[in-house]
């Protein structure tokens, strides 16, 4: 089973970016943590981060033939991107949306996710653990399809 983790804009700055909201771990730290968790679940994981909307769309499109599922933190594009939502729907791949912070507890504009309706569900507010919970959610979902 192969899972692609997608990260949107400014998540490359994790560790120094607003640590009160997003924690002290870098994206690399989170990736290392997820790789270990994935090994325990016997799942293969890869990671991609871009600050550019079209690059994220391209990656979702090319994931179709290579991956079984997506875990995506679209970051600010969560609240604006019809293109990313449409790309997830277009490839028809199971996806889980994740956020470090609880987007429902923050500014009004963050409470709307354009991308979540294209996903199985959303995990929000558990810091770096949202990535682990996203991995568990997508793995369980894909396994349930095999039974
Ligand atoms: C975020 C929440 C978004 O509103 C914000 O734009 C981000 C990070 C999160 O993980 O909490 O960049 O997706």
Tab-separated table of C-alpha atoms in Angstrom, residues 5-144:
chain	number	residue	atom	x	y	z
A	5	UNK	CA	1.516	13.029	1.880
A	6	UNK	CA	0.959	16.433	0.267
A	7	UNK	CA	1.785	19.714	1.986
A	8	UNK	CA	0.791	23.155	0.776
A	9	UNK	CA	2.269	26.644	1.108
A	10	UNK	CA	4.405	27.773	4.037
A	11	UNK	CA	4.529	24.316	5.602
A	12	UNK	CA	8.200	24.201	4.514
A	13	UNK	CA	8.699	26.789	7.288
A	14	UNK	CA	7.361	24.588	10.090
A	15	UNK	CA	9.566	24.768	13.159
A	16	UNK	CA	10.002	28.541	12.947
A	17	UNK	CA	6.585	29.550	11.551
A	18	UNK	CA	4.169	30.723	14.299
A	19	UNK	CA	5.222	27.906	16.679
A	20	UNK	CA	2.382	28.783	19.077
A	21	UNK	CA	-0.042	27.622	16.367
A	22	UNK	CA	1.948	25.027	14.446
A	23	UNK	CA	4.460	23.635	16.968
A	24	UNK	CA	8.249	23.370	17.001
A	25	UNK	CA	8.743	20.396	14.737
A	26	UNK	CA	10.029	20.933	11.220
A	27	UNK	CA	8.371	19.252	8.246
A	28	UNK	CA	11.415	16.964	8.057
A	29	UNK	CA	10.873	15.966	11.732
A	30	UNK	CA	7.238	15.141	10.975
A	31	UNK	CA	8.227	13.149	7.895
A	32	UNK	CA	10.726	11.085	9.894
A	33	UNK	CA	8.067	10.402	12.534
A	34	UNK	CA	5.536	9.357	9.866
A	35	UNK	CA	8.044	7.087	8.115
A	36	UNK	CA	8.518	5.161	11.392
A	37	UNK	CA	4.764	4.902	11.972
A	38	UNK	CA	4.281	3.752	8.361
A	39	UNK	CA	6.862	0.998	8.807
A	40	UNK	CA	4.892	-0.342	11.783
A	41	UNK	CA	1.744	-0.366	9.619
A	42	UNK	CA	3.637	-1.921	6.710
A	43	UNK	CA	2.742	0.970	4.425
A	44	UNK	CA	4.972	2.888	2.014
A	45	UNK	CA	4.887	6.687	2.307
A	46	UNK	CA	6.224	9.570	0.247
A	47	UNK	CA	6.121	13.310	0.857
A	48	UNK	CA	5.734	16.347	-1.360
A	49	UNK	CA	5.539	20.027	-0.426
A	50	UNK	CA	4.939	22.999	-2.696
A	51	UNK	CA	4.081	26.649	-2.284
A	52	UNK	CA	2.530	26.640	-5.769
A	53	UNK	CA	-1.082	25.633	-6.366
A	54	UNK	CA	-0.513	24.260	-9.903
A	55	UNK	CA	2.361	22.069	-8.725
A	56	UNK	CA	0.090	20.505	-6.111
A	57	UNK	CA	-2.540	19.912	-8.824
A	58	UNK	CA	0.103	18.279	-11.071
A	59	UNK	CA	1.250	16.049	-8.200
A	60	UNK	CA	-2.312	14.925	-7.432
A	61	UNK	CA	-2.872	14.104	-11.105
A	62	UNK	CA	0.335	12.077	-11.377
A	63	UNK	CA	-0.365	10.280	-8.069
A	64	UNK	CA	-3.260	8.427	-9.696
A	65	UNK	CA	-1.109	5.639	-11.155
A	66	UNK	CA	1.439	5.436	-8.375
A	67	UNK	CA	-0.436	5.691	-5.055
A	68	UNK	CA	-3.417	4.106	-3.338
A	69	UNK	CA	-4.348	7.133	-1.249
A	70	UNK	CA	-3.554	10.707	-0.289
A	71	UNK	CA	-3.135	12.544	2.985
A	72	UNK	CA	-3.220	16.264	2.299
A	73	UNK	CA	-2.595	19.411	4.299
A	74	UNK	CA	-3.501	22.011	1.655
A	75	UNK	CA	-2.572	24.810	4.148
A	76	UNK	CA	-3.948	28.184	2.976
A	77	UNK	CA	-5.243	26.585	-0.251
A	78	UNK	CA	-7.753	24.717	1.934
A	79	UNK	CA	-9.782	27.895	2.045
A	80	UNK	CA	-9.386	29.066	-1.564
A	81	UNK	CA	-8.558	26.307	-4.021
A	82	UNK	CA	-11.272	25.013	-6.310
A	83	UNK	CA	-8.399	23.633	-8.443
A	84	UNK	CA	-7.069	21.337	-5.684
A	85	UNK	CA	-10.575	20.199	-4.769
A	86	UNK	CA	-11.301	19.425	-8.438
A	87	UNK	CA	-7.977	17.580	-8.830
A	88	UNK	CA	-8.789	15.254	-5.909
A	89	UNK	CA	-12.228	14.593	-7.400
A	90	UNK	CA	-10.778	14.164	-10.900
A	91	UNK	CA	-8.365	11.392	-9.903
A	92	UNK	CA	-11.050	9.803	-7.749
A	93	UNK	CA	-8.534	8.762	-5.096
A	94	UNK	CA	-9.294	8.318	-1.401
A	95	UNK	CA	-7.908	11.316	0.476
A	96	UNK	CA	-7.812	12.492	4.088
A	97	UNK	CA	-7.480	16.210	4.840
A	98	UNK	CA	-5.317	17.126	7.823
A	99	UNK	CA	-4.413	20.305	9.705
A	100	UNK	CA	-2.019	20.942	12.563
A	101	UNK	CA	-4.249	23.607	14.096
A	102	UNK	CA	-7.989	23.340	14.661
A	103	UNK	CA	-9.247	25.416	11.723
A	104	UNK	CA	-12.725	25.595	13.298
A	105	UNK	CA	-11.340	27.388	16.353
A	106	UNK	CA	-9.617	30.156	14.399
A	107	UNK	CA	-10.605	33.043	12.092
A	108	UNK	CA	-13.936	32.789	10.260
A	109	UNK	CA	-12.246	32.419	6.833
A	110	UNK	CA	-10.382	29.315	8.037
A	111	UNK	CA	-13.590	27.535	9.037
A	112	UNK	CA	-14.449	26.972	5.380
A	113	UNK	CA	-12.621	24.159	3.618
A	114	UNK	CA	-13.153	23.937	-0.147
A	115	UNK	CA	-11.062	20.771	-0.239
A	116	UNK	CA	-12.599	18.698	2.584
A	117	UNK	CA	-15.753	17.771	0.607
A	118	UNK	CA	-13.467	16.001	-1.905
A	119	UNK	CA	-11.974	13.915	0.940
A	120	UNK	CA	-13.205	11.000	3.052
A	121	UNK	CA	-12.864	13.201	6.115
A	122	UNK	CA	-10.875	15.838	7.946
A	123	UNK	CA	-8.515	15.633	10.955
A	124	UNK	CA	-7.767	19.022	12.480
A	125	UNK	CA	-6.131	20.326	15.629
A	126	UNK	CA	-3.800	17.568	16.834
A	127	UNK	CA	-0.494	19.177	15.850
A	128	UNK	CA	2.019	16.766	14.298
A	129	UNK	CA	-0.237	13.933	15.483
A	130	UNK	CA	-2.760	14.989	12.803
A	131	UNK	CA	-0.276	13.479	10.318
A	132	UNK	CA	-0.178	10.190	12.232
A	133	UNK	CA	-3.972	10.134	12.599
A	134	UNK	CA	-4.252	10.862	8.862
A	135	UNK	CA	-1.983	7.907	8.120
A	136	UNK	CA	-4.066	5.600	10.322
A	137	UNK	CA	-7.327	6.872	8.788
A	138	UNK	CA	-6.269	6.378	5.165
A	139	UNK	CA	-4.670	2.979	5.902
A	140	UNK	CA	-7.772	1.679	7.699
A	141	UNK	CA	-9.972	2.979	4.893
A	142	UNK	CA	-7.878	1.308	2.171
A	143	UNK	CA	-7.710	-1.954	4.145
A	144	UNK	CA	-11.492	-1.949	4.540
